[in-house]
PDB file of C-alpha atoms in Angstrom:
ATOM      1  CA  LYS H   1      30.753  -8.831 -16.747  1.00  0.00           C
ATOM      2  CA  ALA H   2      29.547  -6.644 -14.158  1.00  0.00           C
ATOM      3  CA  GLY H   3      26.459  -7.185 -11.999  1.00  0.00           C
ATOM      4  CA  VAL H   4      23.484  -4.757 -11.728  1.00  0.00           C
ATOM      5  CA  THR H   5      24.896  -1.996  -9.392  1.00  0.00           C
ATOM      6  CA  GLN H   6      22.254   0.195  -7.354  1.00  0.00           C
ATOM      7  CA  THR H   7      23.432   3.076  -5.319  1.00  0.00           C
ATOM      8  CA  PRO H   8      23.259   4.297  -3.061  1.00  0.00           C
ATOM      9  CA  ARG H   9      23.423   1.409  -0.638  1.00  0.00           C
ATOM     10  CA  TYR H  10      21.836   3.182   2.505  1.00  0.00           C
ATOM     11  CA  LEU H  11      19.646   6.074   3.001  1.00  0.00           C
ATOM     12  CA  ILE H  12      18.262   7.599   5.777  1.00  0.00           C
ATOM     13  CA  LYS H  13      16.055  10.362   4.939  1.00  0.00           C
ATOM     14  CA  THR H  14      13.384  12.153   7.194  1.00  0.00           C
ATOM     15  CA  ARG H  15       9.727  12.325   6.863  1.00  0.00           C
ATOM     16  CA  GLY H  16       9.026  14.297   4.069  1.00  0.00           C
ATOM     17  CA  GLN H  17      11.700  14.954   2.131  1.00  0.00           C
ATOM     18  CA  GLN H  18      11.839  13.081  -1.317  1.00  0.00           C
ATOM     19  CA  VAL H  19      14.593  10.537  -2.073  1.00  0.00           C
ATOM     20  CA  THR H  20      16.437   9.300  -5.469  1.00  0.00           C
ATOM     21  CA  LEU H  21      17.525   5.769  -5.910  1.00  0.00           C
ATOM     22  CA  SER H  22      19.884   4.982  -8.942  1.00  0.00           C
ATOM     23  CA  CYS H  23      19.730   1.532 -10.695  1.00  0.00           C
ATOM     24  CA  SER H  24      22.458   0.558 -13.594  1.00  0.00           C
ATOM     25  CA  PRO H  25      21.463  -2.656 -15.768  1.00  0.00           C
ATOM     26  CA  ILE H  26      24.026  -5.104 -16.706  1.00  0.00           C
ATOM     27  CA  SER H  27      25.604  -4.117 -19.579  1.00  0.00           C
ATOM     28  CA  GLY H  28      23.327  -4.886 -22.742  1.00  0.00           C
ATOM     29  CA  HIS H  29      20.188  -5.132 -20.778  1.00  0.00           C
ATOM     30  CA  ARG H  30      17.221  -3.277 -21.431  1.00  0.00           C
ATOM     31  CA  SER H  31      14.685  -3.973 -19.254  1.00  0.00           C
ATOM     32  CA  VAL H  32      14.713  -2.989 -15.246  1.00  0.00           C
ATOM     33  CA  SER H  33      12.087  -3.977 -12.970  1.00  0.00           C
ATOM     34  CA  TRP H  34      11.696  -2.181  -9.230  1.00  0.00           C
ATOM     35  CA  TYR H  35      10.773  -3.673  -6.426  1.00  0.00           C
ATOM     36  CA  GLN H  36      10.589  -2.980  -3.019  1.00  0.00           C
ATOM     37  CA  GLN H  37      10.871  -5.907  -0.028  1.00  0.00           C
ATOM     38  CA  THR H  38       9.473  -5.209   3.646  1.00  0.00           C
ATOM     39  CA  PRO H  39       9.823  -8.040   6.296  1.00  0.00           C
ATOM     40  CA  GLY H  40       5.711  -8.198   6.311  1.00  0.00           C
ATOM     41  CA  GLN H  41       5.147  -7.991   2.248  1.00  0.00           C
ATOM     42  CA  GLY H  42       7.882  -9.606   0.726  1.00  0.00           C
ATOM     43  CA  LEU H  43       8.905  -8.550  -2.724  1.00  0.00           C
ATOM     44  CA  GLN H  44       6.134  -6.019  -4.295  1.00  0.00           C
ATOM     45  CA  PHE H  45       6.414  -4.539  -7.726  1.00  0.00           C
ATOM     46  CA  LEU H  46       6.914  -1.078  -8.772  1.00  0.00           C
ATOM     47  CA  PHE H  47       7.368  -0.981 -11.974  1.00  0.00           C
ATOM     48  CA  GLU H  48       9.600  -2.206 -15.136  1.00  0.00           C
ATOM     49  CA  TYR H  49      10.632   0.174 -18.136  1.00  0.00           C
ATOM     50  CA  PHE H  50      11.997  -1.218 -21.327  1.00  0.00           C
ATOM     51  CA  SER H  51      14.088   0.965 -23.863  1.00  0.00           C
ATOM     52  CA  GLU H  52      13.161   4.047 -21.910  1.00  0.00           C
ATOM     53  CA  THR H  53       9.126   2.771 -21.512  1.00  0.00           C
ATOM     54  CA  GLN H  54       7.065   2.459 -18.748  1.00  0.00           C
ATOM     55  CA  ARG H  55       5.865  -0.694 -19.578  1.00  0.00           C
ATOM     56  CA  ASN H  56       4.310  -1.855 -16.258  1.00  0.00           C
ATOM     57  CA  LYS H  57       3.577  -0.307 -13.011  1.00  0.00           C
ATOM     58  CA  GLY H  58       2.502  -1.958  -9.826  1.00  0.00           C
ATOM     59  CA  ASN H  59      -0.041  -1.008  -7.248  1.00  0.00           C
ATOM     60  CA  PHE H  60       1.864   2.156  -5.576  1.00  0.00           C
ATOM     61  CA  PRO H  61       0.905   5.881  -4.685  1.00  0.00           C
ATOM     62  CA  GLY H  62       1.626   8.111  -7.537  1.00  0.00           C
ATOM     63  CA  ARG H  63       4.568   9.487  -4.695  1.00  0.00           C
ATOM     64  CA  PHE H  64       6.616   6.748  -6.300  1.00  0.00           C
ATOM     65  CA  SER H  65       7.936   7.331  -9.903  1.00  0.00           C
ATOM     66  CA  GLY H  66      10.554   6.019 -12.196  1.00  0.00           C
ATOM     67  CA  ARG H  67      12.468   6.556 -15.270  1.00  0.00           C
ATOM     68  CA  GLN H  68      14.763   5.026 -17.735  1.00  0.00           C
ATOM     69  CA  PHE H  69      17.391   6.643 -19.751  1.00  0.00           C
ATOM     70  CA  SER H  70      18.954   5.537 -22.967  1.00  0.00           C
ATOM     71  CA  ASN H  71      21.809   4.006 -21.482  1.00  0.00           C
ATOM     72  CA  SER H  72      19.387   1.354 -20.098  1.00  0.00           C
ATOM     73  CA  ARG H  73      20.092   2.635 -16.981  1.00  0.00           C
ATOM     74  CA  SER H  74      17.541   3.351 -14.446  1.00  0.00           C
ATOM     75  CA  GLU H  75      16.258   6.050 -11.757  1.00  0.00           C
ATOM     76  CA  MET H  76      13.490   5.557  -8.754  1.00  0.00           C
ATOM     77  CA  ASN H  77      12.140   8.552  -7.033  1.00  0.00           C
ATOM     78  CA  VAL H  78       9.929   8.734  -3.572  1.00  0.00           C
ATOM     79  CA  SER H  79       8.392  12.133  -2.437  1.00  0.00           C
ATOM     80  CA  THR H  80       7.154  13.249   0.356  1.00  0.00           C
ATOM     81  CA  LEU H  81       8.852   9.765   2.437  1.00  0.00           C
ATOM     82  CA  GLU H  82       6.153   8.279   4.836  1.00  0.00           C
ATOM     83  CA  LEU H  83       7.673   5.883   7.600  1.00  0.00           C
ATOM     84  CA  GLY H  84       6.103   3.111   5.570  1.00  0.00           C
ATOM     85  CA  ASP H  85       8.666   3.720   2.790  1.00  0.00           C
ATOM     86  CA  SER H  86      11.277   2.436   4.673  1.00  0.00           C
ATOM     87  CA  ALA H  87      12.096  -1.017   3.004  1.00  0.00           C
ATOM     88  CA  LEU H  88      14.747  -2.705   1.133  1.00  0.00           C
ATOM     89  CA  TYR H  89      14.503  -1.088  -2.762  1.00  0.00           C
ATOM     90  CA  LEU H  90      15.839  -3.867  -5.644  1.00  0.00           C
ATOM     91  CA  CYS H  91      16.199  -2.988  -8.998  1.00  0.00           C
ATOM     92  CA  ALA H  92      16.498  -6.360 -10.855  1.00  0.00           C
ATOM     93  CA  SER H  93      17.419  -6.331 -14.650  1.00  0.00           C
ATOM     94  CA  SER H  94      16.965  -8.947 -17.742  1.00  0.00           C
ATOM     95  CA  SER H  95      17.910  -9.071 -21.390  1.00  0.00           C
ATOM     96  CA  SER H  96      14.223  -8.925 -22.842  1.00  0.00           C
ATOM     97  CA  HIS H  97      10.868  -7.693 -21.162  1.00  0.00           C
ATOM     98  CA  GLU H  98       9.128 -10.542 -22.803  1.00  0.00           C
ATOM     99  CA  ALA H  99      11.144 -13.358 -23.178  1.00  0.00           C
ATOM    100  CA  ASN H 100      11.162 -15.801 -20.017  1.00  0.00           C
ATOM    101  CA  TYR H 101      14.791 -14.439 -18.655  1.00  0.00           C
ATOM    102  CA  GLY H 102      15.910 -14.789 -15.053  1.00  0.00           C
ATOM    103  CA  TYR H 103      15.855 -11.154 -13.911  1.00  0.00           C
ATOM    104  CA  THR H 104      19.695 -10.555 -12.163  1.00  0.00           C
ATOM    105  CA  PHE H 105      18.769  -7.979  -8.922  1.00  0.00           C
ATOM    106  CA  GLY H 106      21.472  -5.700  -7.801  1.00  0.00           C
ATOM    107  CA  SER H 107      21.929  -5.544  -3.538  1.00  0.00           C
ATOM    108  CA  GLY H 108      19.214  -3.185  -3.650  1.00  0.00           C
ATOM    109  CA  THR H 109      19.023   0.426  -1.291  1.00  0.00           C
ATOM    110  CA  ARG H 110      18.268   0.331   2.366  1.00  0.00           C
ATOM    111  CA  LEU H 111      15.966   3.057   2.679  1.00  0.00           C
ATOM    112  CA  THR H 112      15.087   4.350   6.460  1.00  0.00           C
ATOM    113  CA  VAL H 113      12.876   6.932   6.806  1.00  0.00           C
ATOM    114  CA  VAL H 114      13.023   8.644   9.854  1.00  0.00           C
TER     115      VAL H 114
ATOM    116  CA  GLY T   1      -4.464  -9.820 -10.850  1.00  0.00           C
ATOM    117  CA  GLN T   2      -2.256 -12.517  -8.952  1.00  0.00           C
ATOM    118  CA  ASN T   3      -2.594 -14.915  -5.848  1.00  0.00           C
ATOM    119  CA  ILE T   4       0.655 -16.573  -4.930  1.00  0.00           C
ATOM    120  CA  ASP T   5       0.488 -18.717  -1.851  1.00  0.00           C
ATOM    121  CA  GLN T   6       3.657 -20.542  -0.434  1.00  0.00           C
ATOM    122  CA  PRO T   7       4.392 -21.474   3.437  1.00  0.00           C
ATOM    123  CA  THR T   8       6.045 -18.857   5.494  1.00  0.00           C
ATOM    124  CA  GLU T   9       8.439 -21.192   7.304  1.00  0.00           C
ATOM    125  CA  MET T  10       9.920 -24.613   7.275  1.00  0.00           C
ATOM    126  CA  THR T  11      12.496 -26.173   8.937  1.00  0.00           C
ATOM    127  CA  ALA T  12      14.421 -28.907   7.820  1.00  0.00           C
ATOM    128  CA  THR T  13      17.779 -31.073   9.346  1.00  0.00           C
ATOM    129  CA  GLU T  14      21.217 -31.313   7.569  1.00  0.00           C
ATOM    130  CA  GLY T  15      20.891 -34.578   4.713  1.00  0.00           C
ATOM    131  CA  ALA T  16      17.500 -34.161   4.641  1.00  0.00           C
ATOM    132  CA  ILE T  17      15.001 -33.578   1.438  1.00  0.00           C
ATOM    133  CA  VAL T  18      12.262 -30.651   2.003  1.00  0.00           C
ATOM    134  CA  GLN T  19       9.412 -29.706  -0.932  1.00  0.00           C
ATOM    135  CA  ILE T  20       8.528 -26.390  -0.889  1.00  0.00           C
ATOM    136  CA  ASN T  21       5.329 -25.763  -2.193  1.00  0.00           C
ATOM    137  CA  CYS T  22       4.089 -22.836  -4.491  1.00  0.00           C
ATOM    138  CA  THR T  23       0.385 -22.186  -6.306  1.00  0.00           C
ATOM    139  CA  TYR T  24      -0.817 -19.636  -8.034  1.00  0.00           C
ATOM    140  CA  GLN T  25      -3.582 -18.738  -9.452  1.00  0.00           C
ATOM    141  CA  THR T  26      -3.544 -16.190 -12.749  1.00  0.00           C
ATOM    142  CA  SER T  27      -4.534 -15.876 -16.395  1.00  0.00           C
ATOM    143  CA  GLY T  28      -2.000 -15.751 -18.938  1.00  0.00           C
ATOM    144  CA  PHE T  29       0.903 -17.526 -17.388  1.00  0.00           C
ATOM    145  CA  ASN T  30       4.038 -16.988 -19.277  1.00  0.00           C
ATOM    146  CA  GLY T  31       6.375 -19.404 -16.882  1.00  0.00           C
ATOM    147  CA  LEU T  32       7.478 -19.569 -12.978  1.00  0.00           C
ATOM    148  CA  PHE T  33      10.814 -18.829 -11.662  1.00  0.00           C
ATOM    149  CA  TRP T  34      12.311 -19.144  -8.320  1.00  0.00           C
ATOM    150  CA  TYR T  35      14.612 -17.528  -6.560  1.00  0.00           C
ATOM    151  CA  GLN T  36      17.164 -17.442  -3.446  1.00  0.00           C
ATOM    152  CA  GLN T  37      17.812 -14.970  -0.619  1.00  0.00           C
ATOM    153  CA  HIS T  38      19.839 -15.063   2.221  1.00  0.00           C
ATOM    154  CA  ALA T  39      19.494 -12.511   4.554  1.00  0.00           C
ATOM    155  CA  GLY T  40      20.816  -9.402   3.512  1.00  0.00           C
ATOM    156  CA  GLU T  41      21.654 -10.308   0.332  1.00  0.00           C
ATOM    157  CA  ALA T  42      19.816  -9.940  -3.005  1.00  0.00           C
ATOM    158  CA  PRO T  43      17.913 -12.593  -4.757  1.00  0.00           C
ATOM    159  CA  THR T  44      19.281 -15.245  -7.378  1.00  0.00           C
ATOM    160  CA  PHE T  45      18.180 -17.236  -9.654  1.00  0.00           C
ATOM    161  CA  LEU T  46      17.487 -20.809  -9.192  1.00  0.00           C
ATOM    162  CA  SER T  47      15.215 -22.033 -11.457  1.00  0.00           C
ATOM    163  CA  TYR T  48      12.700 -21.671 -14.470  1.00  0.00           C
ATOM    164  CA  ASN T  49       9.914 -23.971 -15.435  1.00  0.00           C
ATOM    165  CA  VAL T  50       7.230 -22.719 -18.370  1.00  0.00           C
ATOM    166  CA  LEU T  51       5.935 -26.479 -19.445  1.00  0.00           C
ATOM    167  CA  ASP T  52       4.742 -28.819 -16.805  1.00  0.00           C
ATOM    168  CA  GLY T  53       7.150 -31.822 -15.602  1.00  0.00           C
ATOM    169  CA  LEU T  54      10.405 -31.770 -13.913  1.00  0.00           C
ATOM    170  CA  GLU T  55      13.829 -29.574 -14.109  1.00  0.00           C
ATOM    171  CA  GLU T  56      16.753 -31.129 -12.378  1.00  0.00           C
ATOM    172  CA  LYS T  57      19.830 -28.420 -11.934  1.00  0.00           C
ATOM    173  CA  GLY T  58      22.154 -30.437  -9.158  1.00  0.00           C
ATOM    174  CA  ARG T  59      20.387 -30.638  -5.448  1.00  0.00           C
ATOM    175  CA  PHE T  60      17.351 -28.728  -6.460  1.00  0.00           C
ATOM    176  CA  SER T  61      14.632 -29.387  -8.727  1.00  0.00           C
ATOM    177  CA  SER T  62      11.515 -27.741  -9.871  1.00  0.00           C
ATOM    178  CA  PHE T  63       8.092 -29.050 -10.793  1.00  0.00           C
ATOM    179  CA  LEU T  64       5.112 -27.388 -12.385  1.00  0.00           C
ATOM    180  CA  SER T  65       1.547 -28.448 -13.279  1.00  0.00           C
ATOM    181  CA  ARG T  66      -0.043 -25.585 -15.484  1.00  0.00           C
ATOM    182  CA  SER T  67      -3.112 -27.263 -14.421  1.00  0.00           C
ATOM    183  CA  LYS T  68      -3.349 -27.445 -11.546  1.00  0.00           C
ATOM    184  CA  GLY T  69      -1.449 -23.732 -10.733  1.00  0.00           C
ATOM    185  CA  TYR T  70       0.923 -25.654  -8.811  1.00  0.00           C
ATOM    186  CA  SER T  71       4.739 -25.861  -7.989  1.00  0.00           C
ATOM    187  CA  TYR T  72       7.314 -27.011  -5.872  1.00  0.00           C
ATOM    188  CA  LEU T  73      11.298 -26.738  -5.542  1.00  0.00           C
ATOM    189  CA  LEU T  74      12.864 -29.585  -4.148  1.00  0.00           C
ATOM    190  CA  LEU T  75      15.778 -29.455  -2.441  1.00  0.00           C
ATOM    191  CA  LYS T  76      17.891 -32.505  -1.365  1.00  0.00           C
ATOM    192  CA  GLU T  77      20.768 -33.547   0.261  1.00  0.00           C
ATOM    193  CA  LEU T  78      20.247 -30.704   2.180  1.00  0.00           C
ATOM    194  CA  GLN T  79      22.946 -28.148   3.871  1.00  0.00           C
ATOM    195  CA  MET T  80      22.965 -25.530   6.377  1.00  0.00           C
ATOM    196  CA  LYS T  81      24.507 -22.562   3.641  1.00  0.00           C
ATOM    197  CA  ASP T  82      21.074 -23.627   2.089  1.00  0.00           C
ATOM    198  CA  SER T  83      18.738 -21.676   5.227  1.00  0.00           C
ATOM    199  CA  ALA T  84      17.442 -19.029   3.169  1.00  0.00           C
ATOM    200  CA  SER T  85      13.963 -17.431   1.777  1.00  0.00           C
ATOM    201  CA  TYR T  86      12.937 -19.175  -1.324  1.00  0.00           C
ATOM    202  CA  LEU T  87      10.935 -16.944  -3.851  1.00  0.00           C
ATOM    203  CA  CYS T  88       8.378 -18.294  -6.091  1.00  0.00           C
ATOM    204  CA  ALA T  89       7.840 -15.742  -8.740  1.00  0.00           C
ATOM    205  CA  VAL T  90       4.510 -15.895 -12.136  1.00  0.00           C
ATOM    206  CA  ARG T  91       5.025 -13.696 -14.970  1.00  0.00           C
ATOM    207  CA  GLN T  92       1.666 -13.130 -16.689  1.00  0.00           C
ATOM    208  CA  ALA T  93       2.199 -12.316 -20.726  1.00  0.00           C
ATOM    209  CA  GLY T  94       3.159  -8.759 -21.159  1.00  0.00           C
ATOM    210  CA  THR T  95       3.568  -8.299 -17.423  1.00  0.00           C
ATOM    211  CA  ALA T  96       6.226  -7.707 -14.948  1.00  0.00           C
ATOM    212  CA  LEU T  97       7.203 -10.733 -12.865  1.00  0.00           C
ATOM    213  CA  ILE T  98       5.201 -10.980  -9.974  1.00  0.00           C
ATOM    214  CA  PHE T  99       6.420 -12.684  -6.202  1.00  0.00           C
ATOM    215  CA  GLY T 100       5.011 -14.695  -3.516  1.00  0.00           C
ATOM    216  CA  LYS T 101       5.938 -13.662  -0.184  1.00  0.00           C
ATOM    217  CA  GLY T 102       8.453 -16.318   0.747  1.00  0.00           C
ATOM    218  CA  THR T 103       9.467 -19.008   2.261  1.00  0.00           C
ATOM    219  CA  THR T 104      12.343 -19.074   5.182  1.00  0.00           C
ATOM    220  CA  LEU T 105      14.216 -22.077   5.404  1.00  0.00           C
ATOM    221  CA  SER T 106      16.230 -23.440   8.355  1.00  0.00           C
ATOM    222  CA  VAL T 107      18.448 -25.886   8.219  1.00  0.00           C
ATOM    223  CA  SER T 108      19.978 -27.406  11.426  1.00  0.00           C
ATOM    224  CA  SER T 109      22.748 -29.930  11.997  1.00  0.00           C
TER     225      SER T 109
END
């Protein structure tokens, strides 16, 4: 079965712009989580969605937002981009937000802010 | 909140055994995961522990002690392809998976 699909793979934006990243989970998975990965900080949790509801949120400013659609696809948006937002953004899907199932990660979107 | 600590880097030689430790402080513990991430690739699931003890999967084993807030990942018969980052992640009840910063393992011949 198809894995987690993230688009686009690479993105270059200018400071002050906004960006939208997309994630399509594994078919049947209703939980989607987003992470930011940087060399210094590792994987930092952004937010988690289950059945279109945000279940958990990490410690990121309000410029970072997300949503989940009825087909479980999710998008995250970053407004007023800063240089420090340059990172790999990873999406992970799981079959349940409560059960202890492993997450399956997508290949990520590499965002560069110039 | 959660605090997850693991060594930043480790080195080992082919054929050897390496143990990567992870300590965590959390409330409402609901499972510990290990992931492997090769450079430029997505993390992939290796193991899951929720009860104390050892879980073995081929060359990889993972151990958990909930009372000590401690886990380790044991890699046996190391191969060059095991050079990667190993990520320890903890789930609290009702929250998302929180990751440590990862341990970069370099395997040399």
